[in-house]
Amino acid sequence: MSLALAGSAAAEDIIVVSPIRPPQAPAATPNFTGRVQVQRLFGAVEPSRVTGGLVIFEAGARTHWHTHALGQTLIVTAGVGRVQQWGGPIQEIKPGDTVRIPANVKHWHGASPNSSMSHVAIGEQLDGKSVEWLEKVDDAQFNVALPNQSAPTASAGPSRARQLVGSVAPKLAQLTDDVLFGDVWARPQLSKRDRSIATVSALITMNRPEQLRSHLALAKQNGATEEELSEVITHLAFYAGWPSAMSAAGVAKEVFQQP
Ligand code: MN
């Protein structure tokens, strides 16, 4: 088993099962900002050149900019994270997403400012090396407010979100942003409570528990009761599916337990 885990072990003709190793405490690591846990899953065993590792980023943690001579594949397993290639927009990544990094494309990946993220990273070695590390991703590059991630507030409201959407985000994000921050949010003919119910319903349907949390808190503040929101969730289950409704019910329970 130890042979299979070593860097360039000789090929063996037996199947090796390696159990998961106990988690360690996240730590500061060279070529990363913030606290991460890098757990090697498998090394390259000849004739294969493929390596795999699990990387757990605490909120705010990310890699430095870097390239991979033969590219890299990331499979997101938990949390909400970010990936960006040089000159391109930050893209949000979620559990189940597979991210293909092309060869020699400068990029970084990591958590979100307010959420941790874990991914399995699969790479290929060229002359025993799979990554070329570059400069740090500074706070200004990382702490970009993605338009569909933050709750609307007086200061960081529609105009800032629209500005960002106009420059970086694809059409779907534009639509989401318009729904969340635009028309629904500013309708004088709808009470705050009714607007909140519409927004919360949209977030449940789109299965966005992270944004749902802040909007549910806002709905509570705007006068929507726990019973009403519970009815909304039950009603939506038939349209949005039970998994989305169940995850919304969990978030609602937490929000309404808070004083
Ligand atoms: Mn990478």
mmCIF file of C-alpha atoms and ligand atoms in Angstrom:
data_model
loop_
_atom_site.group_PDB
_atom_site.id
_atom_site.type_symbol
_atom_site.label_atom_id
_atom_site.label_comp_id
_atom_site.label_asym_id
_atom_site.label_seq_id
_atom_site.Cartn_x
_atom_site.Cartn_y
_atom_site.Cartn_z
ATOM 1 C CA MET A 1 0.000 0.000 0.000
ATOM 2 C CA SER A 2 2.781 2.434 0.849
ATOM 3 C CA LEU A 3 4.375 1.685 -2.512
ATOM 4 C CA ALA A 4 1.249 2.740 -4.328
ATOM 5 C CA LEU A 5 1.163 6.030 -2.478
ATOM 6 C CA ALA A 6 4.817 6.869 -3.088
ATOM 7 C CA GLY A 7 5.640 9.372 -5.816
ATOM 8 C CA SER A 8 6.880 7.142 -8.637
ATOM 9 C CA ALA A 9 6.304 3.640 -7.430
ATOM 10 C CA ALA A 10 6.790 0.750 -9.793
ATOM 11 C CA ALA A 11 3.698 -0.687 -11.372
ATOM 12 C CA GLU A 12 2.141 -3.530 -9.437
ATOM 13 C CA ASP A 13 -0.223 -6.102 -10.743
ATOM 14 C CA ILE A 14 -2.458 -6.166 -7.712
ATOM 15 C CA ILE A 15 -5.381 -3.939 -6.860
ATOM 16 C CA VAL A 16 -4.644 -1.691 -3.904
ATOM 17 C CA VAL A 17 -7.383 -0.193 -1.733
ATOM 18 C CA SER A 18 -6.210 2.737 0.376
ATOM 19 C CA PRO A 19 -8.550 3.835 3.164
ATOM 20 C CA ILE A 20 -9.319 7.500 3.674
ATOM 21 C CA ARG A 21 -6.907 9.096 6.092
ATOM 22 C CA PRO A 22 -8.061 10.944 9.205
ATOM 23 C CA PRO A 23 -8.623 14.668 8.637
ATOM 24 C CA GLN A 24 -5.940 17.073 9.821
ATOM 25 C CA ALA A 25 -6.419 20.638 11.003
ATOM 26 C CA PRO A 26 -6.396 23.159 8.142
ATOM 27 C CA ALA A 27 -3.086 24.995 8.032
ATOM 28 C CA ALA A 28 -1.227 27.726 6.185
ATOM 29 C CA THR A 29 0.448 26.151 3.156
ATOM 30 C CA PRO A 30 2.966 27.592 0.682
ATOM 31 C CA ASN A 31 1.347 28.759 -2.576
ATOM 32 C CA PHE A 32 -2.032 29.170 -0.869
ATOM 33 C CA THR A 33 -3.667 32.100 0.935
ATOM 34 C CA GLY A 34 -5.639 31.215 4.071
ATOM 35 C CA ARG A 35 -6.018 27.846 5.721
ATOM 36 C CA VAL A 36 -6.263 24.717 3.634
ATOM 37 C CA GLN A 37 -5.966 21.005 4.099
ATOM 38 C CA VAL A 38 -4.259 19.178 1.239
ATOM 39 C CA GLN A 39 -4.751 15.441 1.412
ATOM 40 C CA ARG A 40 -2.992 13.386 -1.186
ATOM 41 C CA LEU A 41 -5.239 10.591 -2.438
ATOM 42 C CA PHE A 42 -2.968 8.890 -4.948
ATOM 43 C CA GLY A 43 0.368 9.448 -6.612
ATOM 44 C CA ALA A 44 1.417 8.654 -10.187
ATOM 45 C CA VAL A 45 2.159 4.943 -10.506
ATOM 46 C CA GLU A 46 3.934 4.086 -13.725
ATOM 47 C CA PRO A 47 2.953 3.918 -16.478
ATOM 48 C CA SER A 48 0.222 6.313 -15.303
ATOM 49 C CA ARG A 49 1.091 9.967 -14.745
ATOM 50 C CA VAL A 50 -2.171 10.840 -13.005
ATOM 51 C CA THR A 51 -2.260 12.127 -9.436
ATOM 52 C CA GLY A 52 -5.223 12.937 -7.214
ATOM 53 C CA GLY A 53 -5.723 14.911 -4.042
ATOM 54 C CA LEU A 54 -8.471 16.295 -1.862
ATOM 55 C CA VAL A 55 -8.149 19.993 -1.044
ATOM 56 C CA ILE A 56 -10.296 21.586 1.653
ATOM 57 C CA PHE A 57 -10.290 25.399 1.620
ATOM 58 C CA GLU A 58 -11.624 27.323 4.608
ATOM 59 C CA ALA A 59 -13.750 30.389 3.761
ATOM 60 C CA GLY A 60 -11.470 32.982 2.180
ATOM 61 C CA ALA A 61 -8.722 30.495 1.309
ATOM 62 C CA ARG A 62 -7.472 30.061 -2.267
ATOM 63 C CA THR A 63 -4.494 28.959 -4.315
ATOM 64 C CA HIS A 64 -1.998 31.392 -5.777
ATOM 65 C CA TRP A 65 -2.196 31.921 -9.516
ATOM 66 C CA HIS A 66 -0.700 28.904 -11.287
ATOM 67 C CA THR A 67 -0.605 26.793 -14.440
ATOM 68 C CA HIS A 68 -0.604 23.054 -15.154
ATOM 69 C CA ALA A 69 1.513 21.836 -18.076
ATOM 70 C CA LEU A 70 -1.014 19.080 -18.832
ATOM 71 C CA GLY A 71 -4.151 20.699 -17.402
ATOM 72 C CA GLN A 72 -6.179 19.716 -14.352
ATOM 73 C CA THR A 73 -9.652 18.465 -13.482
ATOM 74 C CA LEU A 74 -11.435 19.564 -10.310
ATOM 75 C CA ILE A 75 -14.495 17.832 -8.888
ATOM 76 C CA VAL A 76 -16.235 19.945 -6.264
ATOM 77 C CA THR A 77 -17.378 17.853 -3.303
ATOM 78 C CA ALA A 78 -18.598 20.402 -0.736
ATOM 79 C CA GLY A 79 -19.291 24.076 -0.093
ATOM 80 C CA VAL A 80 -19.277 26.983 -2.520
ATOM 81 C CA GLY A 81 -16.089 27.996 -4.275
ATOM 82 C CA ARG A 82 -14.595 30.115 -6.995
ATOM 83 C CA VAL A 83 -12.409 29.583 -10.032
ATOM 84 C CA GLN A 84 -10.971 32.172 -12.386
ATOM 85 C CA GLN A 85 -8.666 32.180 -15.362
ATOM 86 C CA TRP A 86 -6.400 35.141 -16.062
ATOM 87 C CA GLY A 87 -8.422 37.883 -17.744
ATOM 88 C CA GLY A 88 -11.745 36.096 -17.229
ATOM 89 C CA PRO A 89 -14.627 36.390 -14.762
ATOM 90 C CA ILE A 90 -14.758 34.605 -11.413
ATOM 91 C CA GLN A 91 -17.040 31.595 -11.738
ATOM 92 C CA GLU A 92 -18.877 30.089 -8.781
ATOM 93 C CA ILE A 93 -18.483 26.330 -8.308
ATOM 94 C CA LYS A 94 -20.689 23.983 -6.294
ATOM 95 C CA PRO A 95 -20.771 20.310 -5.274
ATOM 96 C CA GLY A 96 -21.050 18.072 -8.322
ATOM 97 C CA ASP A 97 -19.450 20.583 -10.682
ATOM 98 C CA THR A 98 -16.510 19.321 -12.715
ATOM 99 C CA VAL A 99 -14.018 22.008 -13.714
ATOM 100 C CA ARG A 100 -11.618 21.403 -16.595
ATOM 101 C CA ILE A 101 -8.521 23.602 -16.491
ATOM 102 C CA PRO A 102 -6.801 23.540 -19.900
ATOM 103 C CA ALA A 103 -3.028 23.064 -20.185
ATOM 104 C CA ASN A 104 -0.941 26.165 -19.464
ATOM 105 C CA VAL A 105 -3.906 28.403 -18.629
ATOM 106 C CA LYS A 106 -3.097 30.730 -15.727
ATOM 107 C CA HIS A 107 -5.799 30.386 -13.062
ATOM 108 C CA TRP A 108 -6.658 30.023 -9.379
ATOM 109 C CA HIS A 109 -9.308 28.133 -7.423
ATOM 110 C CA GLY A 110 -10.524 28.284 -3.847
ATOM 111 C CA ALA A 111 -13.317 28.890 -1.382
ATOM 112 C CA SER A 112 -15.739 31.841 -1.392
ATOM 113 C CA PRO A 113 -15.209 34.765 0.961
ATOM 114 C CA ASN A 114 -17.973 33.387 3.233
ATOM 115 C CA SER A 115 -18.065 29.683 2.497
ATOM 116 C CA SER A 116 -15.580 26.847 2.576
ATOM 117 C CA MET A 117 -15.094 24.595 -0.447
ATOM 118 C CA SER A 118 -13.613 21.153 -1.034
ATOM 119 C CA HIS A 119 -12.577 19.622 -4.313
ATOM 120 C CA VAL A 120 -10.800 16.581 -5.599
ATOM 121 C CA ALA A 121 -7.992 17.698 -7.913
ATOM 122 C CA ILE A 122 -6.814 15.328 -10.634
ATOM 123 C CA GLY A 123 -3.635 16.245 -12.470
ATOM 124 C CA GLU A 124 -1.042 14.762 -14.754
ATOM 125 C CA GLN A 125 2.685 15.001 -14.272
ATOM 126 C CA LEU A 126 5.116 16.100 -16.949
ATOM 127 C CA ASP A 127 8.692 15.257 -15.956
ATOM 128 C CA GLY A 128 7.496 14.601 -12.426
ATOM 129 C CA LYS A 129 5.821 17.995 -12.072
ATOM 130 C CA SER A 130 2.195 19.024 -12.467
ATOM 131 C CA VAL A 131 2.022 22.672 -11.378
ATOM 132 C CA GLU A 132 3.895 25.940 -11.901
ATOM 133 C CA TRP A 133 3.213 28.385 -9.067
ATOM 134 C CA LEU A 134 2.914 32.113 -9.756
ATOM 135 C CA GLU A 135 1.918 35.197 -7.746
ATOM 136 C CA LYS A 136 -0.594 35.436 -4.927
ATOM 137 C CA VAL A 137 -4.286 36.153 -5.617
ATOM 138 C CA ASP A 138 -4.645 39.393 -3.682
ATOM 139 C CA ASP A 139 -7.699 40.420 -1.670
ATOM 140 C CA ALA A 140 -8.986 42.826 -4.342
ATOM 141 C CA GLN A 141 -8.913 40.038 -6.935
ATOM 142 C CA PHE A 142 -10.581 37.572 -4.586
ATOM 143 C CA ASN A 143 -13.175 39.613 -2.685
ATOM 144 C CA VAL A 144 -15.275 40.461 -5.725
ATOM 145 C CA ALA A 145 -18.968 40.501 -4.817
ATOM 146 C CA LEU A 146 -20.654 38.150 -7.236
ATOM 147 C CA PRO A 147 -24.051 39.609 -8.151
ATOM 148 C CA ASN A 148 -26.037 36.507 -7.287
ATOM 149 C CA GLN A 149 -24.319 35.878 -3.960
ATOM 150 C CA SER A 150 -25.041 38.801 -1.667
ATOM 151 C CA ALA A 151 -28.260 40.123 -0.243
ATOM 152 C CA PRO A 152 -29.315 43.525 -1.518
ATOM 153 C CA THR A 153 -28.514 46.406 0.800
ATOM 154 C CA ALA A 154 -28.827 50.157 0.508
ATOM 155 C CA SER A 155 -25.145 50.614 -0.275
ATOM 156 C CA ALA A 156 -24.339 47.594 -2.437
ATOM 157 C CA GLY A 157 -27.614 47.417 -4.275
ATOM 158 C CA PRO A 158 -28.843 47.002 -7.809
ATOM 159 C CA SER A 159 -26.529 49.398 -9.595
ATOM 160 C CA ARG A 160 -23.310 47.827 -8.368
ATOM 161 C CA ALA A 161 -24.635 44.341 -9.025
ATOM 162 C CA ARG A 162 -25.755 45.326 -12.531
ATOM 163 C CA GLN A 163 -22.405 46.878 -13.248
ATOM 164 C CA LEU A 164 -20.681 43.614 -12.369
ATOM 165 C CA VAL A 165 -23.198 41.558 -14.278
ATOM 166 C CA GLY A 166 -22.782 43.723 -17.346
ATOM 167 C CA SER A 167 -19.057 43.158 -17.398
ATOM 168 C CA VAL A 168 -18.588 39.580 -16.324
ATOM 169 C CA ALA A 169 -21.579 37.344 -15.762
ATOM 170 C CA PRO A 170 -23.433 35.223 -18.268
ATOM 171 C CA LYS A 171 -27.091 35.703 -19.156
ATOM 172 C CA LEU A 172 -28.461 33.462 -16.451
ATOM 173 C CA ALA A 173 -26.757 35.454 -13.719
ATOM 174 C CA GLN A 174 -28.125 38.623 -15.300
ATOM 175 C CA LEU A 175 -31.609 37.175 -15.079
ATOM 176 C CA THR A 176 -31.102 36.068 -11.501
ATOM 177 C CA ASP A 177 -29.787 39.460 -10.588
ATOM 178 C CA ASP A 178 -32.719 41.249 -12.197
ATOM 179 C CA VAL A 179 -35.120 39.056 -10.272
ATOM 180 C CA LEU A 180 -33.332 39.387 -6.951
ATOM 181 C CA PHE A 181 -32.264 42.995 -6.982
ATOM 182 C CA GLY A 182 -34.323 44.618 -9.674
ATOM 183 C CA ASP A 183 -38.024 44.472 -10.455
ATOM 184 C CA VAL A 184 -39.233 42.375 -7.571
ATOM 185 C CA TRP A 185 -37.209 44.200 -5.000
ATOM 186 C CA ALA A 186 -38.348 47.711 -5.842
ATOM 187 C CA ARG A 187 -42.060 47.275 -6.742
ATOM 188 C CA PRO A 188 -44.035 49.980 -4.932
ATOM 189 C CA GLN A 189 -47.299 48.134 -5.627
ATOM 190 C CA LEU A 190 -46.135 45.135 -3.593
ATOM 191 C CA SER A 191 -45.665 45.240 0.146
ATOM 192 C CA LYS A 192 -42.220 44.379 1.488
ATOM 193 C CA ARG A 193 -43.670 41.165 2.855
ATOM 194 C CA ASP A 194 -45.074 40.118 -0.525
ATOM 195 C CA ARG A 195 -41.828 40.989 -2.295
ATOM 196 C CA SER A 196 -39.948 38.885 0.237
ATOM 197 C CA ILE A 197 -42.229 35.918 -0.386
ATOM 198 C CA ALA A 198 -41.611 36.196 -4.149
ATOM 199 C CA THR A 199 -37.839 36.408 -3.650
ATOM 200 C CA VAL A 200 -37.746 33.538 -1.182
ATOM 201 C CA SER A 201 -39.849 31.434 -3.574
ATOM 202 C CA ALA A 202 -37.421 32.128 -6.411
ATOM 203 C CA LEU A 203 -34.436 31.133 -4.272
ATOM 204 C CA ILE A 204 -36.146 27.913 -3.139
ATOM 205 C CA THR A 205 -36.944 27.023 -6.744
ATOM 206 C CA MET A 206 -33.367 27.691 -7.817
ATOM 207 C CA ASN A 207 -32.124 25.715 -4.792
ATOM 208 C CA ARG A 208 -29.825 28.419 -3.449
ATOM 209 C CA PRO A 209 -29.734 27.751 0.297
ATOM 210 C CA GLU A 210 -26.861 30.193 0.916
ATOM 211 C CA GLN A 211 -28.755 33.206 -0.449
ATOM 212 C CA LEU A 212 -32.011 31.871 0.918
ATOM 213 C CA ARG A 213 -30.704 32.224 4.461
ATOM 214 C CA SER A 214 -30.309 36.019 4.281
ATOM 215 C CA HIS A 215 -33.523 36.502 2.312
ATOM 216 C CA LEU A 216 -35.501 34.395 4.787
ATOM 217 C CA ALA A 217 -34.149 36.554 7.591
ATOM 218 C CA LEU A 218 -35.268 39.588 5.610
ATOM 219 C CA ALA A 219 -38.698 38.030 4.984
ATOM 220 C CA LYS A 220 -39.059 37.467 8.731
ATOM 221 C CA GLN A 221 -38.119 41.111 9.316
ATOM 222 C CA ASN A 222 -40.638 42.174 6.640
ATOM 223 C CA GLY A 223 -43.479 40.455 8.484
ATOM 224 C CA ALA A 224 -43.714 37.025 6.860
ATOM 225 C CA THR A 225 -44.486 34.465 9.560
ATOM 226 C CA GLU A 226 -42.894 31.072 10.041
ATOM 227 C CA GLU A 227 -46.267 29.436 9.265
ATOM 228 C CA GLU A 228 -46.614 31.336 5.988
ATOM 229 C CA LEU A 229 -43.106 30.491 4.853
ATOM 230 C CA SER A 230 -43.609 26.893 5.840
ATOM 231 C CA GLU A 231 -46.742 26.850 3.617
ATOM 232 C CA VAL A 232 -44.774 28.493 0.781
ATOM 233 C CA ILE A 233 -42.112 25.784 1.008
ATOM 234 C CA THR A 234 -44.683 22.986 1.058
ATOM 235 C CA HIS A 235 -46.557 24.520 -1.879
ATOM 236 C CA LEU A 236 -43.329 24.925 -3.862
ATOM 237 C CA ALA A 237 -42.288 21.322 -3.261
ATOM 238 C CA PHE A 238 -44.708 20.277 -6.012
ATOM 239 C CA TYR A 239 -43.154 22.684 -8.529
ATOM 240 C CA ALA A 240 -39.520 22.841 -7.441
ATOM 241 C CA GLY A 241 -39.166 19.247 -6.267
ATOM 242 C CA TRP A 242 -38.793 17.801 -2.798
ATOM 243 C CA PRO A 243 -34.990 18.071 -2.555
ATOM 244 C CA SER A 244 -35.136 21.869 -3.002
ATOM 245 C CA ALA A 245 -38.065 22.131 -0.586
ATOM 246 C CA MET A 246 -36.370 19.975 2.031
ATOM 247 C CA SER A 247 -33.168 21.972 1.885
ATOM 248 C CA ALA A 248 -35.220 25.198 2.160
ATOM 249 C CA ALA A 249 -37.109 23.804 5.161
ATOM 250 C CA GLY A 250 -33.788 23.163 6.912
ATOM 251 C CA VAL A 251 -32.608 26.716 6.307
ATOM 252 C CA ALA A 252 -35.980 28.180 7.385
ATOM 253 C CA LYS A 253 -35.880 26.215 10.612
ATOM 254 C CA GLU A 254 -32.456 27.663 11.445
ATOM 255 C CA VAL A 255 -33.490 31.201 10.550
ATOM 256 C CA PHE A 256 -36.646 31.076 12.682
ATOM 257 C CA GLN A 257 -34.807 29.568 15.625
ATOM 258 C CA GLN A 258 -32.676 32.692 15.811
ATOM 259 C CA PRO A 259 -34.085 35.432 18.041
HETATM 260 MN MN MN B 1 -5.190 24.391 -10.626
#
